[in-house]
Short mmCIF file of C-alpha atoms in Angstrom, two decimals:
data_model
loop_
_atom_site.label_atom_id
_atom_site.label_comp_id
_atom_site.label_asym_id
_atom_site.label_seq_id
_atom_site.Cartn_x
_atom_site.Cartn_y
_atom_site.Cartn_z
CA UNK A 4 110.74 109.10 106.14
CA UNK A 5 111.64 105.44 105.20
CA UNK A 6 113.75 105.09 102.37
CA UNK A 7 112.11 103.81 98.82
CA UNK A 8 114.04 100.21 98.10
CA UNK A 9 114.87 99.60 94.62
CA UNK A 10 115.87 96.20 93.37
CA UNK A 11 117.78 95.39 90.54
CA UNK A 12 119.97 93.06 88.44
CA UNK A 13 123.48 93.09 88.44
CA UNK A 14 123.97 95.31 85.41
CA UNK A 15 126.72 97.54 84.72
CA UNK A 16 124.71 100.14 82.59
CA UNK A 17 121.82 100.71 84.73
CA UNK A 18 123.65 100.63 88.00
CA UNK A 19 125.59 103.70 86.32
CA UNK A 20 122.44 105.12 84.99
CA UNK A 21 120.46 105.33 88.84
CA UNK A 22 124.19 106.16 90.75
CA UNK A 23 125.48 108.83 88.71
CA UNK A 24 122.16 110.44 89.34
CA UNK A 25 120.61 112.21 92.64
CA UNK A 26 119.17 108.86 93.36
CA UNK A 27 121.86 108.54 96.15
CA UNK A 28 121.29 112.11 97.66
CA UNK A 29 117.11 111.57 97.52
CA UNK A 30 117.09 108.46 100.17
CA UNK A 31 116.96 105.16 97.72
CA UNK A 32 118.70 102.09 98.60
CA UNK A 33 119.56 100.27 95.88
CA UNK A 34 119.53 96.35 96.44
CA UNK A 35 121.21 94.60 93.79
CA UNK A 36 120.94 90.55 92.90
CA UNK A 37 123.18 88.89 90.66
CA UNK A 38 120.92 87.30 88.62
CA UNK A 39 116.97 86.92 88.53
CA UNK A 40 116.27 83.66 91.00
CA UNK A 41 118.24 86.05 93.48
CA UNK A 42 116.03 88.95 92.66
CA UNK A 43 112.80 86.90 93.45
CA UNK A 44 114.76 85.70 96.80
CA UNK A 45 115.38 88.96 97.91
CA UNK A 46 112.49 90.25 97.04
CA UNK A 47 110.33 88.27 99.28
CA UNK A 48 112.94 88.58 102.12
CA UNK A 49 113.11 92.34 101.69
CA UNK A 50 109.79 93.59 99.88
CA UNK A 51 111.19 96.58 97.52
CA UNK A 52 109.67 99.64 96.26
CA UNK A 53 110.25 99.48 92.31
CA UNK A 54 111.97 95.76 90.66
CA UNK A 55 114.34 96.07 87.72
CA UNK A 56 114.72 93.23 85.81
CA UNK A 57 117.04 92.35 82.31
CA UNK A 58 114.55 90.59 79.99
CA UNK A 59 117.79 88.61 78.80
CA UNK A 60 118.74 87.05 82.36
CA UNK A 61 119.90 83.72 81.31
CA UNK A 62 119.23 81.55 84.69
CA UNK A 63 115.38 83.33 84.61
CA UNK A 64 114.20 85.84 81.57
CA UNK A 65 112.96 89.44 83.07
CA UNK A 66 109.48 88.71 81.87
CA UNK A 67 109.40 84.91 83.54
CA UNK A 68 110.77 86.67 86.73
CA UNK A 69 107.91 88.95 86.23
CA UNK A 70 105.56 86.60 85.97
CA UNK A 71 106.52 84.78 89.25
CA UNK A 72 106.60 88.22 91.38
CA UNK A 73 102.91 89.49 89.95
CA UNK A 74 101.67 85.95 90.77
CA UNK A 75 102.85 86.14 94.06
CA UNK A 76 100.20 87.68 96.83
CA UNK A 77 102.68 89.37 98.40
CA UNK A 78 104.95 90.72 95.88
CA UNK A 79 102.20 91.68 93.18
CA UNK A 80 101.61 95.22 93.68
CA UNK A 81 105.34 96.02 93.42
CA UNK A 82 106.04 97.32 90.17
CA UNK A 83 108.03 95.70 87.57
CA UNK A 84 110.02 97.77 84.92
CA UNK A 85 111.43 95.06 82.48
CA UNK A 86 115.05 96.48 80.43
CA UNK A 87 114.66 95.17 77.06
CA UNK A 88 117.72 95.05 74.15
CA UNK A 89 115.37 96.44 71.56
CA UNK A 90 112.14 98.77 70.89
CA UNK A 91 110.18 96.04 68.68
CA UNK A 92 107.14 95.37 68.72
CA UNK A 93 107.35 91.94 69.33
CA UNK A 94 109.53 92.79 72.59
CA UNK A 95 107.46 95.15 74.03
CA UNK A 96 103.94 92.80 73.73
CA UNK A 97 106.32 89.92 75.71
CA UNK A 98 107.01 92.43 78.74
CA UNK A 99 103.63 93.67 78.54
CA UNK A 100 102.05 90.31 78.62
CA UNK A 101 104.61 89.33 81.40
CA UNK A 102 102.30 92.05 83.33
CA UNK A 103 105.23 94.53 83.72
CA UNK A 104 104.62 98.49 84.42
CA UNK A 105 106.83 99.59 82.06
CA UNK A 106 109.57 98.38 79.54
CA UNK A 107 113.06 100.21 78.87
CA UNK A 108 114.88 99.47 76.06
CA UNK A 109 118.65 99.70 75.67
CA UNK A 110 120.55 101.49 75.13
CA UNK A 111 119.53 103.02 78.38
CA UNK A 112 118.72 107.27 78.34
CA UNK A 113 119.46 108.13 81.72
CA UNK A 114 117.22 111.05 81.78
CA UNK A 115 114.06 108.56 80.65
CA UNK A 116 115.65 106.03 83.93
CA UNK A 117 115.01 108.43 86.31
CA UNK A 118 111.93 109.86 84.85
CA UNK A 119 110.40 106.76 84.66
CA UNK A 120 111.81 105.67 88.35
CA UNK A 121 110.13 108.93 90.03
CA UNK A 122 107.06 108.61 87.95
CA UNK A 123 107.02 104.41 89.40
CA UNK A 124 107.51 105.72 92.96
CA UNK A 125 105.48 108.37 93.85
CA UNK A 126 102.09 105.72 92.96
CA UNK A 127 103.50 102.43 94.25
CA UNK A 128 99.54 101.02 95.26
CA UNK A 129 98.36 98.20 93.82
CA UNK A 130 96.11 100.59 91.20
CA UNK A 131 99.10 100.77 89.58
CA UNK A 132 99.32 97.22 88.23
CA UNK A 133 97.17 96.76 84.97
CA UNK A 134 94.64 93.83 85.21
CA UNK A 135 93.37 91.53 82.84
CA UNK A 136 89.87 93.03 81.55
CA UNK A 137 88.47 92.89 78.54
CA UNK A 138 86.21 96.41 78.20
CA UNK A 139 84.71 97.90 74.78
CA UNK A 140 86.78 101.19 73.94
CA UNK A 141 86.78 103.43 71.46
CA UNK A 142 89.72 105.02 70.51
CA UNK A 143 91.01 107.15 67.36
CA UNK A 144 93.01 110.16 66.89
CA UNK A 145 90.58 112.87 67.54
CA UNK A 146 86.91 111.92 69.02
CA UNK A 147 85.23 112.44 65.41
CA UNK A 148 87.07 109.60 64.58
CA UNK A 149 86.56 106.40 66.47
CA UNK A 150 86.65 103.25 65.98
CA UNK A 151 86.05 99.96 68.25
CA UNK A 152 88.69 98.42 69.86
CA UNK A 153 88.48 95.74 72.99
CA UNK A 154 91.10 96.06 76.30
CA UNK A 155 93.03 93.02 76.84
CA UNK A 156 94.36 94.73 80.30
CA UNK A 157 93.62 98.17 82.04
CA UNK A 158 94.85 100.01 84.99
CA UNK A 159 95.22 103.55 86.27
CA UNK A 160 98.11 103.92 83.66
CA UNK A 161 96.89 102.87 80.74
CA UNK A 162 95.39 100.06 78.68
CA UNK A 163 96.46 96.89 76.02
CA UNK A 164 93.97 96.83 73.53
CA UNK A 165 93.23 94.71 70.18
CA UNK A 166 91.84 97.61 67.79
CA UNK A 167 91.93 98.29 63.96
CA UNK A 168 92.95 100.12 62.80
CA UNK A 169 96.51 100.21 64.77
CA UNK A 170 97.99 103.72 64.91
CA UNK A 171 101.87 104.53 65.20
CA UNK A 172 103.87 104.73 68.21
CA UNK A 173 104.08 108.21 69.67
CA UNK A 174 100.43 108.88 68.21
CA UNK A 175 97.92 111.25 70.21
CA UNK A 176 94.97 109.38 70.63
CA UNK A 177 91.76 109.69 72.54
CA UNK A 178 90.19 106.89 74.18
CA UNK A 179 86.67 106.03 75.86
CA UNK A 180 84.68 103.93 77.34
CA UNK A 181 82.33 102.75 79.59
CA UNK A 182 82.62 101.10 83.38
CA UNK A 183 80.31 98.02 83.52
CA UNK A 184 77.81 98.21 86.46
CA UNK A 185 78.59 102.11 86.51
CA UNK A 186 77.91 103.82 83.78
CA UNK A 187 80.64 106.29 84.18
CA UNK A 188 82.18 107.29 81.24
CA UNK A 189 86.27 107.73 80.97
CA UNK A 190 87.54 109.74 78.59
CA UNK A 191 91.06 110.74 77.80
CA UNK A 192 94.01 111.52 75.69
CA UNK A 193 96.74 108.95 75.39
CA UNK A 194 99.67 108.34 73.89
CA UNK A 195 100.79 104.77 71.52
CA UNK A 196 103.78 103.36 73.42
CA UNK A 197 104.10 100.32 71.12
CA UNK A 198 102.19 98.29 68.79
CA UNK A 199 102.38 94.65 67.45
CA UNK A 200 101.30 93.37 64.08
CA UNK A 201 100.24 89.81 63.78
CA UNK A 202 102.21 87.95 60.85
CA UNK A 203 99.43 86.35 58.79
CA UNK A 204 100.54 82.43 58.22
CA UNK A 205 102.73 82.58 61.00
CA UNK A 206 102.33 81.57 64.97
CA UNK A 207 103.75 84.50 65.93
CA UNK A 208 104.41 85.87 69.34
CA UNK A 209 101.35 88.16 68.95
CA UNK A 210 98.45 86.59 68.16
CA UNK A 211 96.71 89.49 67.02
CA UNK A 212 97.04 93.39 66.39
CA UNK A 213 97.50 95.11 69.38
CA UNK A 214 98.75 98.68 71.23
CA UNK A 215 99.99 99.62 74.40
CA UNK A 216 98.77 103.22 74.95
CA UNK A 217 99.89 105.31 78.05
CA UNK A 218 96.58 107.61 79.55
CA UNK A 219 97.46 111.36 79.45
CA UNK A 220 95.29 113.94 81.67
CA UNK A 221 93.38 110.88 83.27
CA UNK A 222 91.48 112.66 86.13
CA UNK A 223 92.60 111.60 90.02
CA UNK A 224 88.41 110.82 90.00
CA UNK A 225 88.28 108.67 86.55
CA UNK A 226 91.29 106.56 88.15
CA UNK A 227 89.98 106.32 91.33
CA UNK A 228 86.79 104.87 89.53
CA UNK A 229 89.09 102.35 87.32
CA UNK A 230 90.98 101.19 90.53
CA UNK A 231 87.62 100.81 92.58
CA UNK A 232 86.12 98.73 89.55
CA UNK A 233 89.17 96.28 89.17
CA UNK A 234 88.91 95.71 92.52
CA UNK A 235 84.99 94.73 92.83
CA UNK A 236 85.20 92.72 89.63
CA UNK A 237 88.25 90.70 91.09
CA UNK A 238 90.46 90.86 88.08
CA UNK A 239 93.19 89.15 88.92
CA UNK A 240 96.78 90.81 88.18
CA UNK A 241 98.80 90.00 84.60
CA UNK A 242 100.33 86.97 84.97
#
């Protein structure tokens, strides 16, 4: 069996966090780059499984870094999990826009590091990426209650959407809607990873209200159906 390659920034807390783990026993290689124009470099000279990147790198920001791999051809399907040094909302909606998988924030919980590294690696296709698509969806936190929301990108994951009202993080929600050209309808629990307010009067960051939310219990046949439809539209990875 070959072993997974992950890549990663030179940084002292999450090196510690995947070593002092069974990451070493379970056939990883860690590559490590000392800062994020290195990471890009060695990414394309030695494709890895999973990318770490610091969303503070000073030569290149994690989510400019991500950016440049999910705009590559070759690199895009890799997933990107961008460490951020806070849980705002603000924070999260820049990784997310950057078109990153996930986004931890410091400081790191090693337990939530390797959870979220195993979860990465055993789907590493390119259904795993979200895509930019803007679908109807209705989403609330029970299905009596509903209201209409629009995705700004979806995958096999889970979905940014623009909906009001805007629920809090860690909020049970159910979500659904409708495949263009195939009527199928998905429907599924999710969770509220983050949410951004816009600041009226202000050019903010976010320039509207918006939610990440994570899909719970989505069935292997509903994301098989999401993956096949991204692909025959032709939306084109975050970037």
């Amino acid at each position: 069996m070959s072993r997974k390659k992950i890549l990663l920034t030179d940084d002292v807390e999450l090196l510690r966090g995947l070593e002092r783990t069974f990451f070493r026993r379970r056939n990883f290689h860690l590559l490590v780059a000392q800062n994020g124009l290195q990471a890009l470099e060695m990414a394309r000279a030695d494709v890895p499984d999973l990318v770490f990147v610091d969303l503070a790198m000073e030569d290149l920001p994690g989510d400019a870094c991500c950016r440049l791999l999910k705009s590559d051809p070759l690199l895009a399907s890799i997933p990107v999990v961008i460490v951020a040094p806070d849980g705002s909302g603000e924070t999260y909606a820049r990784c997310y826009r950057a078109g990153c998988d996930e986004v931890i924030r410091r400081p790191i919980d090693r337990q939530h590091l390797v959870a979220v590294t195993l979860r990465i690696l055993d789907v590493t296709s390119r259904a795993t990426s979200r895509a930019r698509a803007s679908l109807r969806v209705f989403c609330g936190r029970n299905q009596d209650e509903l209201s209409a929301g629009t995705t700004l990108t979806l995958g096999t994951g889970g979905a940014l959407i623009v909906a009001v009202p805007l629920l809090p993080v860690n909020s049970d929600v159910f979500l659904q809607f409708v495949l263009p050209g195939t009527g199928r309808l998905i429907a599924c629990r999710g969770r509220v990873v983050w949410v951004s307010r816009r600041m009226p009067g202000i050019q903010a960051v976010v320039p509207q209200d918006e939610m990440g939310v994570e899909f719970l219990g989505l069935t292997p046949d509903d994301k098989e159906e999401i993956r096949a439809y991204l692909e025959r539209e032709g939306f084109d990875s975050c970037s």
